[in-house]
Tab-separated table of C-alpha atoms in Angstrom:
chain	number	residue	atom	x	y	z
A	1	MET	CA	-16.901	-6.374	24.294
A	2	VAL	CA	-13.491	-8.013	24.121
A	3	SER	CA	-12.465	-11.274	22.474
A	4	ASN	CA	-9.248	-13.219	22.814
A	5	PRO	CA	-6.552	-12.998	20.113
A	6	ASN	CA	-7.545	-16.375	18.659
A	7	ASN	CA	-10.992	-14.959	17.889
A	8	LYS	CA	-12.658	-17.616	20.100
A	9	SER	CA	-15.769	-16.488	21.886
A	10	THR	CA	-15.677	-16.167	25.668
A	11	SER	CA	-18.536	-16.632	28.087
A	12	ASN	CA	-18.127	-13.217	29.662
A	13	GLY	CA	-17.284	-9.992	27.890
A	14	ILE	CA	-15.555	-6.965	29.375
A	15	PRO	CA	-16.904	-3.544	28.399
A	16	VAL	CA	-14.297	-1.185	26.973
A	17	MET	CA	-14.635	2.587	26.698
A	18	ILE	CA	-13.211	4.069	23.477
A	19	PRO	CA	-13.136	7.834	22.764
A	20	GLU	CA	-15.961	8.743	20.393
A	21	ALA	CA	-13.710	10.345	17.760
A	22	LEU	CA	-11.454	7.271	17.700
A	23	ALA	CA	-14.400	4.890	17.457
A	24	ARG	CA	-15.847	6.907	14.588
A	25	ARG	CA	-12.524	6.945	12.712
A	26	TYR	CA	-12.110	3.175	12.903
A	27	GLY	CA	-15.759	2.216	12.568
A	28	TRP	CA	-16.426	0.705	15.995
A	29	CYS	CA	-20.045	0.616	17.078
A	30	ALA	CA	-21.550	0.171	20.537
A	31	GLY	CA	-21.694	-3.496	21.511
A	32	GLU	CA	-19.233	-4.586	18.828
A	33	THR	CA	-16.595	-7.212	19.594
A	34	ILE	CA	-13.030	-5.925	19.747
A	35	GLN	CA	-10.071	-8.211	19.086
A	36	ILE	CA	-6.927	-7.708	21.130
A	37	GLN	CA	-3.529	-9.236	20.429
A	38	GLU	CA	-0.926	-9.571	23.145
A	39	ARG	CA	2.563	-8.394	22.271
A	40	GLU	CA	5.699	-8.647	24.424
A	41	ASP	CA	5.112	-5.489	26.432
A	42	HIS	CA	1.825	-4.088	25.140
A	43	LEU	CA	-1.612	-4.908	23.810
A	44	GLU	CA	-2.666	-4.237	20.222
A	45	ILE	CA	-6.278	-3.539	19.320
A	46	LEU	CA	-7.123	-4.836	15.854
A	47	PRO	CA	-9.397	-2.671	13.700
A	48	PRO	CA	-12.814	-4.193	12.984
A	49	VAL	CA	-13.037	-6.017	9.664
A	50	SER	CA	-16.654	-4.878	9.402
A	51	SER	CA	-15.663	-1.237	8.852
A	52	LEU	CA	-14.968	-0.076	5.267
A	53	ARG	CA	-12.652	2.917	5.673
A	54	LYS	CA	-10.845	3.234	2.328
A	55	ILE	CA	-11.667	2.490	-1.322
A	56	TYR	CA	-8.938	2.195	-3.940
A	57	VAL	CA	-10.356	3.151	-7.329
A	58	GLU	CA	-8.493	2.105	-10.469
A	59	ALA	CA	-9.862	4.728	-12.871
A	60	THR	CA	-7.903	3.121	-15.706
A	61	ASN	CA	-5.219	0.491	-16.279
A	62	ILE	CA	-3.795	2.538	-19.175
A	63	CYS	CA	-0.618	4.562	-18.751
A	64	ASN	CA	1.381	6.962	-20.911
A	65	LEU	CA	4.759	5.625	-19.681
A	66	ALA	CA	6.603	2.310	-19.858
A	67	CYS	CA	8.398	2.126	-16.508
A	68	VAL	CA	10.888	-0.715	-16.156
A	69	MET	CA	9.365	-2.082	-12.948
A	70	CYS	CA	5.676	-1.925	-13.933
A	71	MET	CA	3.309	-4.892	-13.963
A	72	ARG	CA	2.054	-3.726	-17.344
A	73	ASN	CA	5.305	-4.957	-18.953
A	74	ILE	CA	4.369	-8.609	-18.407
A	75	TRP	CA	0.653	-8.817	-19.117
A	76	GLU	CA	-1.641	-8.936	-22.077
A	77	GLU	CA	-4.761	-7.591	-20.399
A	78	GLN	CA	-7.281	-5.413	-22.137
A	79	GLY	CA	-6.931	-1.706	-21.392
A	80	GLY	CA	-9.910	0.387	-20.439
A	81	TYR	CA	-11.401	3.294	-18.516
A	82	MET	CA	-13.865	3.083	-15.649
A	83	ASP	CA	-17.369	3.696	-16.925
A	84	GLU	CA	-19.616	6.348	-15.376
A	85	SER	CA	-22.113	3.667	-14.297
A	86	VAL	CA	-19.442	1.777	-12.345
A	87	PHE	CA	-18.197	4.920	-10.635
A	88	ALA	CA	-21.783	5.875	-9.792
A	89	LYS	CA	-22.123	2.540	-7.932
A	90	ILE	CA	-19.038	3.436	-5.887
A	91	LEU	CA	-20.558	6.808	-4.962
A	92	GLU	CA	-23.845	5.125	-4.025
A	93	GLY	CA	-21.964	2.676	-1.829
A	94	ILE	CA	-20.132	5.460	-0.027
A	95	GLN	CA	-23.391	7.272	0.690
A	96	ALA	CA	-24.725	4.123	2.348
A	97	LEU	CA	-21.850	4.068	4.837
A	98	SER	CA	-21.378	5.983	8.080
A	99	PRO	CA	-18.777	7.217	8.627
A	100	PRO	CA	-17.918	7.550	4.925
A	101	PRO	CA	-14.644	5.979	3.732
A	102	SER	CA	-11.875	7.823	1.924
A	103	VAL	CA	-11.212	7.346	-1.793
A	104	PHE	CA	-7.805	6.757	-3.348
A	105	PHE	CA	-7.485	7.019	-7.136
A	106	GLY	CA	-4.724	4.647	-8.145
A	107	GLY	CA	-3.978	1.204	-9.500
A	108	VAL	CA	-1.821	-0.105	-12.310
A	109	GLY	CA	-2.641	2.755	-14.714
A	110	GLU	CA	-2.223	6.537	-14.623
A	111	PRO	CA	-5.367	8.142	-13.123
A	112	LEU	CA	-4.819	11.445	-14.931
A	113	ALA	CA	-5.145	9.561	-18.233
A	114	HIS	CA	-8.865	9.113	-17.547
A	115	PRO	CA	-10.742	11.803	-19.495
A	116	ASN	CA	-13.199	12.414	-16.621
A	117	ILE	CA	-10.799	12.219	-13.677
A	118	ILE	CA	-11.413	15.803	-12.499
A	119	GLU	CA	-15.172	15.218	-12.372
A	120	MET	CA	-14.585	11.914	-10.564
A	121	VAL	CA	-12.439	13.593	-7.906
A	122	ALA	CA	-15.027	16.349	-7.400
A	123	ALA	CA	-17.881	13.833	-7.135
A	124	ALA	CA	-15.945	11.668	-4.671
A	125	LYS	CA	-15.134	14.718	-2.547
A	126	LYS	CA	-18.859	15.369	-2.022
A	127	VAL	CA	-19.463	11.992	-0.372
A	128	ALA	CA	-16.099	10.616	0.844
A	129	SER	CA	-14.188	11.580	3.980
A	130	ALA	CA	-11.137	12.493	1.862
A	131	VAL	CA	-9.848	11.990	-1.681
A	132	GLU	CA	-6.281	11.104	-2.700
A	133	LEU	CA	-4.704	10.480	-6.095
A	134	ILE	CA	-1.352	9.128	-7.252
A	135	THR	CA	0.257	10.198	-10.531
A	136	ASN	CA	3.536	10.097	-12.446
A	137	ALA	CA	3.024	13.895	-12.870
A	138	THR	CA	3.746	13.921	-16.602
A	139	LEU	CA	0.120	14.914	-17.277
A	140	LEU	CA	-0.039	17.323	-14.343
A	141	THR	CA	-0.412	20.516	-16.378
A	142	PRO	CA	-1.039	23.867	-14.654
A	143	GLN	CA	-4.687	23.734	-15.742
A	144	ARG	CA	-5.140	20.224	-14.386
A	145	SER	CA	-3.394	21.217	-11.146
A	146	LYS	CA	-5.865	24.065	-10.658
A	147	GLN	CA	-8.772	21.743	-11.380
A	148	LEU	CA	-7.600	19.112	-8.883
A	149	ILE	CA	-7.156	21.734	-6.183
A	150	GLN	CA	-10.593	23.219	-6.865
A	151	ALA	CA	-12.144	19.742	-6.914
A	152	GLY	CA	-11.170	19.279	-3.265
A	153	LEU	CA	-8.314	16.786	-3.521
A	154	ALA	CA	-6.896	16.142	-0.040
A	155	ARG	CA	-3.534	14.672	-1.036
A	156	LEU	CA	-1.581	14.293	-4.274
A	157	TRP	CA	0.935	11.463	-4.375
A	158	VAL	CA	3.673	11.610	-7.024
A	159	SER	CA	5.687	8.587	-8.130
A	160	LEU	CA	9.229	9.948	-8.296
A	161	ASP	CA	11.873	7.233	-8.569
A	162	GLY	CA	14.916	9.396	-9.172
A	163	ILE	CA	16.033	12.981	-8.697
A	164	ARG	CA	18.896	12.931	-11.211
A	165	PRO	CA	17.896	13.033	-14.904
A	166	GLU	CA	20.014	10.009	-15.816
A	167	SER	CA	18.647	7.722	-13.072
A	168	TYR	CA	15.060	8.911	-13.571
A	169	ALA	CA	15.159	8.393	-17.349
A	170	ASP	CA	16.558	4.900	-16.788
A	171	ILE	CA	13.371	3.966	-14.885
A	172	ARG	CA	10.498	6.130	-16.099
A	173	LEU	CA	10.777	5.462	-19.806
A	174	GLY	CA	9.036	8.172	-21.775
A	175	ALA	CA	9.276	10.894	-19.126
A	176	GLU	CA	11.669	13.808	-18.654
A	177	LEU	CA	12.607	14.677	-15.082
A	178	PRO	CA	12.913	18.485	-15.486
A	179	LYS	CA	9.342	18.679	-16.802
A	180	VAL	CA	8.027	16.416	-14.043
A	181	LEU	CA	9.723	18.511	-11.346
A	182	GLU	CA	8.378	21.665	-12.963
A	183	ASN	CA	4.851	20.223	-12.849
A	184	ILE	CA	5.141	19.318	-9.160
A	185	GLU	CA	6.548	22.737	-8.260
A	186	MET	CA	3.696	24.408	-10.146
A	187	PHE	CA	1.122	22.345	-8.239
A	188	HIS	CA	2.899	23.364	-5.028
A	189	ARG	CA	2.744	27.071	-5.908
A	190	LEU	CA	-0.874	26.976	-7.075
A	191	ARG	CA	-2.149	25.769	-3.706
A	192	PRO	CA	-3.877	28.477	-1.636
A	193	PRO	CA	-1.365	30.038	0.800
A	194	ALA	CA	-1.674	28.652	4.318
A	195	HIS	CA	0.430	27.524	7.251
A	196	LEU	CA	-0.436	23.963	6.209
A	197	PRO	CA	-1.011	24.126	2.408
A	198	HIS	CA	-3.767	21.999	0.952
A	199	PRO	CA	-3.849	19.594	-0.853
A	200	GLU	CA	-0.890	17.873	0.781
A	201	ILE	CA	1.840	16.523	-1.482
A	202	GLY	CA	3.424	13.110	-1.019
A	203	ILE	CA	6.232	11.384	-2.898
A	204	VAL	CA	6.485	7.635	-3.487
A	205	PHE	CA	10.017	6.393	-4.188
A	206	VAL	CA	10.510	2.829	-5.501
A	207	ALA	CA	13.974	1.908	-4.245
A	208	MET	CA	16.290	-0.165	-6.462
A	209	LYS	CA	20.017	-0.625	-6.851
A	210	ARG	CA	20.000	1.736	-9.814
A	211	ASN	CA	18.424	4.657	-7.925
A	212	ILE	CA	18.986	4.201	-4.178
A	213	HIS	CA	21.806	6.770	-4.173
A	214	ASP	CA	19.267	9.416	-5.239
A	215	LEU	CA	17.353	9.043	-1.989
A	216	PRO	CA	19.367	11.530	0.132
A	217	GLU	CA	19.051	14.179	-2.579
A	218	LEU	CA	15.317	13.555	-2.788
A	219	TYR	CA	15.010	14.585	0.840
A	220	THR	CA	16.834	17.836	0.076
A	221	TRP	CA	14.268	18.466	-2.689
A	222	ARG	CA	11.359	17.898	-0.327
A	223	LYS	CA	10.864	21.576	0.604
A	224	ARG	CA	11.262	22.803	-2.951
A	225	LEU	CA	8.509	20.402	-4.071
A	226	GLY	CA	6.337	21.150	-1.045
A	227	ALA	CA	6.188	17.475	-0.068
A	228	LYS	CA	4.913	16.661	3.411
A	229	HIS	CA	5.223	12.885	2.991
A	230	ILE	CA	7.864	10.631	1.451
A	231	LEU	CA	7.061	6.937	1.204
A	232	VAL	CA	9.935	4.618	0.260
A	233	THR	CA	9.073	1.144	-0.993
A	234	ASN	CA	11.000	-1.750	-2.457
A	235	VAL	CA	10.428	-2.739	-6.041
A	236	LEU	CA	8.017	-5.629	-6.601
A	237	PRO	CA	9.884	-7.689	-9.220
A	238	TYR	CA	7.791	-8.859	-12.161
A	239	THR	CA	10.911	-9.920	-14.092
A	240	VAL	CA	14.219	-11.579	-13.229
A	241	GLU	CA	15.956	-8.314	-14.140
A	242	MET	CA	14.023	-6.509	-11.409
A	243	VAL	CA	14.892	-9.242	-8.882
A	244	ARG	CA	18.528	-8.315	-9.462
A	245	GLU	CA	17.615	-4.682	-8.755
A	246	SER	CA	15.937	-5.497	-5.434
A	247	LEU	CA	17.331	-4.474	-2.045
A	248	TYR	CA	15.560	-6.855	0.334
A	249	ALA	CA	16.828	-10.414	-0.330
A	250	ARG	CA	18.096	-10.889	3.239
A	251	ALA	CA	15.040	-9.215	4.742
A	252	LEU	CA	12.914	-12.253	3.829
A	253	HIS	CA	15.051	-14.656	5.845
A	254	GLU	CA	17.021	-12.858	8.583
A	255	PRO	CA	15.718	-13.247	12.174
A	256	LEU	CA	15.798	-9.442	12.404
A	257	TYR	CA	12.640	-9.298	10.271
A	258	ILE	CA	10.920	-12.525	11.358
A	259	SER	CA	8.583	-12.471	14.339
A	260	SER	CA	9.128	-15.545	16.526
A	261	LYS	CA	9.135	-16.201	20.265
A	262	TRP	CA	12.036	-18.626	19.707
A	263	ILE	CA	14.418	-15.930	18.461
A	264	PRO	CA	16.253	-13.910	21.168
A	265	VAL	CA	15.399	-10.220	21.379
A	266	LEU	CA	17.964	-7.445	21.105
A	267	ASP	CA	16.638	-4.078	22.285
A	268	PHE	CA	18.456	-0.973	20.982
A	269	PRO	CA	18.004	2.595	22.174
A	270	ARG	CA	17.844	5.453	19.684
A	271	VAL	CA	21.367	6.365	18.589
A	272	GLU	CA	23.135	8.574	16.099
A	273	PHE	CA	24.139	7.037	12.792
A	274	ASP	CA	27.667	8.117	11.961
A	275	ALA	CA	31.072	6.665	11.051
A	276	PHE	CA	31.424	5.196	14.549
A	277	THR	CA	28.071	3.429	14.799
A	278	VAL	CA	26.875	2.340	11.353
A	279	GLU	CA	29.093	-0.683	10.757
A	280	PRO	CA	28.930	-2.141	14.315
A	281	PHE	CA	25.165	-1.779	14.354
A	282	ILE	CA	24.718	-3.408	10.950
A	283	GLN	CA	26.870	-6.350	12.047
A	284	THR	CA	24.857	-6.698	15.257
A	285	LEU	CA	21.544	-6.496	13.423
A	286	ARG	CA	22.624	-9.447	11.280
A	287	SER	CA	23.780	-11.577	14.190
A	288	GLY	CA	20.550	-13.568	14.607
A	289	PHE	CA	18.396	-11.415	16.894
A	290	ASN	CA	14.805	-10.281	16.697
A	291	THR	CA	15.549	-6.580	17.058
A	292	SER	CA	13.661	-3.806	18.795
A	293	TRP	CA	14.691	-0.237	18.018
A	294	GLY	CA	13.694	2.439	20.536
A	295	GLY	CA	10.848	0.204	21.685
A	296	VAL	CA	9.602	-0.596	18.177
A	297	ASN	CA	10.043	-4.206	17.063
A	298	LEU	CA	11.422	-4.282	13.523
A	299	SER	CA	9.615	-7.545	12.788
A	300	SER	CA	6.199	-6.057	13.608
A	301	ALA	CA	5.515	-5.451	9.891
A	302	SER	CA	5.590	-9.193	9.182
A	303	ASP	CA	2.335	-11.078	8.472
A	304	TRP	CA	0.386	-7.806	8.518
A	305	CYS	CA	-1.774	-6.921	5.519
A	306	PRO	CA	-1.909	-3.135	5.067
A	307	PHE	CA	-5.056	-3.385	2.929
A	308	ILE	CA	-7.112	-5.391	5.427
A	309	GLN	CA	-5.798	-3.440	8.416
A	310	ARG	CA	-6.794	-0.181	6.710
A	311	GLY	CA	-10.292	-1.530	6.179
A	312	SER	CA	-9.944	-1.102	2.429
A	313	LEU	CA	-11.151	-2.707	-0.752
A	314	SER	CA	-10.067	-2.132	-4.358
A	315	VAL	CA	-12.208	-1.603	-7.458
A	316	ALA	CA	-10.779	-2.388	-10.906
A	317	TRP	CA	-11.606	-0.176	-13.865
A	318	HIS	CA	-14.183	-2.731	-15.067
A	319	GLY	CA	-16.006	-2.795	-11.720
A	320	GLY	CA	-14.479	-5.921	-10.169
A	321	VAL	CA	-14.234	-5.631	-6.370
A	322	SER	CA	-11.132	-7.147	-4.805
A	323	PRO	CA	-9.713	-7.211	-1.243
A	324	CYS	CA	-6.523	-5.437	-2.338
A	325	LEU	CA	-4.590	-3.836	-5.181
A	326	PRO	CA	-2.279	-6.877	-5.741
A	327	LEU	CA	-5.316	-9.070	-6.498
A	328	LEU	CA	-6.779	-6.787	-9.188
A	329	HIS	CA	-4.788	-8.413	-12.013
A	330	ASP	CA	-3.275	-11.785	-12.910
A	331	HIS	CA	0.501	-11.456	-12.732
A	332	THR	CA	3.754	-13.238	-11.983
A	333	SER	CA	6.232	-11.760	-9.531
A	334	TYR	CA	9.460	-13.141	-8.091
A	335	LEU	CA	10.373	-13.999	-4.499
A	336	ALA	CA	13.882	-14.801	-5.810
A	337	GLU	CA	15.484	-15.292	-9.228
A	338	ASN	CA	14.452	-18.940	-9.286
A	339	ARG	CA	11.112	-18.485	-7.493
A	340	PRO	CA	8.404	-17.009	-9.722
A	341	ARG	CA	4.995	-16.797	-8.045
A	342	PHE	CA	1.820	-16.582	-10.098
A	343	SER	CA	-0.876	-14.498	-8.472
A	344	GLN	CA	-4.351	-15.007	-9.890
A	345	ALA	CA	-6.740	-12.063	-9.627
A	346	TYR	CA	-9.553	-12.466	-7.115
A	347	PHE	CA	-12.887	-10.655	-7.256
A	348	VAL	CA	-15.649	-10.862	-4.689
A	349	GLY	CA	-18.073	-9.634	-7.338
A	350	ASN	CA	-18.659	-6.852	-9.823
A	351	LEU	CA	-20.367	-3.509	-9.270
A	352	GLN	CA	-22.173	-3.903	-12.569
A	353	GLU	CA	-24.164	-6.690	-10.894
A	354	HIS	CA	-24.069	-5.963	-7.154
A	355	ALA	CA	-24.085	-2.991	-4.783
A	356	LEU	CA	-20.827	-2.102	-3.054
A	357	LEU	CA	-22.194	-2.608	0.454
A	358	GLU	CA	-23.754	-5.929	-0.571
A	359	LEU	CA	-20.348	-7.241	-1.651
A	360	TRP	CA	-18.565	-5.826	1.398
A	361	GLU	CA	-20.957	-7.617	3.765
A	362	GLU	CA	-20.853	-10.991	1.970
A	363	PRO	CA	-20.200	-13.596	4.731
A	364	TYR	CA	-17.411	-15.323	2.790
A	365	TYR	CA	-15.675	-11.970	2.187
A	366	THR	CA	-15.954	-11.064	5.871
A	367	ALA	CA	-14.517	-14.477	6.801
A	368	PHE	CA	-11.634	-13.921	4.366
A	369	ARG	CA	-10.810	-10.543	5.937
A	370	GLU	CA	-10.816	-12.145	9.385
A	371	LYS	CA	-8.425	-14.844	8.173
A	372	VAL	CA	-6.070	-12.288	6.632
A	373	GLN	CA	-6.136	-10.246	9.827
A	374	ARG	CA	-5.065	-13.356	11.786
A	375	PHE	CA	-2.753	-14.235	8.862
A	376	ASP	CA	-3.285	-17.971	9.073
A	377	PHE	CA	-1.178	-18.622	5.974
A	378	ALA	CA	1.977	-20.617	5.301
A	379	PRO	CA	5.157	-18.451	5.311
A	380	CYS	CA	5.712	-18.745	1.546
A	381	ALA	CA	7.718	-15.497	1.290
A	382	ALA	CA	10.376	-16.711	3.735
A	383	CYS	CA	10.188	-20.445	2.980
A	384	GLY	CA	12.791	-22.234	0.875
A	385	GLY	CA	10.074	-22.916	-1.637
A	386	CYS	CA	7.812	-25.767	-2.665
A	387	GLU	CA	5.422	-26.101	-5.575
A	388	LEU	CA	2.574	-24.639	-3.534
A	389	SER	CA	4.525	-21.431	-2.908
A	390	LEU	CA	4.711	-20.753	-6.659
A	391	ALA	CA	1.074	-19.613	-6.850
A	392	ASN	CA	-1.678	-18.215	-4.634
A	393	GLY	CA	-4.023	-21.154	-5.215
A	394	GLU	CA	-3.380	-23.128	-2.011
A	395	ASP	CA	-0.716	-23.548	0.660
A	396	CYS	CA	0.646	-26.280	2.926
A	397	TYR	CA	-1.558	-25.118	5.834
A	398	GLY	CA	-4.610	-26.244	3.884
A	399	ASN	CA	-5.732	-22.768	2.796
A	400	THR	CA	-7.364	-22.439	-0.600
A	401	PHE	CA	-7.458	-19.614	-3.141
A	402	PRO	CA	-6.521	-16.912	-2.561
A	403	THR	CA	-3.573	-17.516	-0.234
A	404	CYS	CA	-1.480	-14.586	0.987
A	405	GLY	CA	1.654	-16.145	2.469
A	406	GLY	CA	3.819	-15.074	-0.477
A	407	CYS	CA	2.597	-11.473	-0.568
A	408	LEU	CA	5.443	-8.986	-0.105
A	409	TYR	CA	3.001	-6.241	0.927
A	410	ALA	CA	2.135	-8.332	3.994
A	411	GLN	CA	5.820	-8.587	4.937
A	412	GLY	CA	6.453	-4.832	4.907
A	413	ILE	CA	8.695	-5.221	1.848
A	414	VAL	CA	6.466	-3.495	-0.715
A	415	ARG	CA	4.285	-0.571	0.313
A	416	CYS	CA	1.780	1.843	-1.161
A	417	PRO	CA	-0.023	4.930	0.193
């Protein structure tokens, strides 16, 4: 059945045929309502909020490094490791779902610091559709690489924020780049030979003023490291110093990145970037247009929550279940130097008291996911700022905790795998 984009019921539904493999991947069931949004020249089918397709597991919030941009620099939270009983509840929850979701080991801490991480990966592999893990690679010894490969890891993500020793050491305090690169290369070589080696390797690069010039060289290193994926994200500033390192100040306010029917549209074809085109195109992009590039609207990432759209939830090391990674911990981040925003952690419940599926199907949690999918929040990230925008407690649209209008993940500014 089909519903209108405002999620208002209609008297008559229209049956829609969806390929079985696609329906299985996104969790659609026969007779389920499908939401469709109308774009300028196409229709967009929204994934069902009833389908749990990905679980982020924070095995620990402890890390062996002290990176300059990390949330851990500003908090005083207790450190800990996920207990076996909590992880067992995650596995039980996965077994109750069809199709099974994927599992992603990652959060604020370093997953490889958990003493039982290999066993956790192997256990997750038995019940999940796929298992991924993100690491700073300092603890990625040859033995641990072999164990992760044998455990059935589908994809290893490595946080690599510099490819020159001086820029890397300036960010990843406590790590040495040559050793990290050696560890990644060893993991690459230890994979069974194949046309498409497995597990896949991905690199996450947190772009800042101090390291952005390393990015081209990182791409030249891609083959040597065996990386199939490179994900570039902006830094999420937890301090004023990191605000000054950010590269997206204009992106929060320029019409280029703001979706609005009142802003004229400029539609570019695909072109070469060279000495003749770069400067004229940059000037045009900043001239007040909502820009489409080769048919893709550059503002389409606005007001779009990657966690809800992926059908994911996040589990903190202590068992707290949250809608997303940013809501796992209390923290203050900055929308600008003079605009700190306090984000209070939000938990639907705890796995030490409730089953995973029970929490996922809670009516108030389902209603929250529907709201986030519609993104009925005040535009706090782009607004000039009022007192309400300085926290996620409420906003000027009348929404109550937690509000998501100031979330930089939902504006395509900050990203994670």
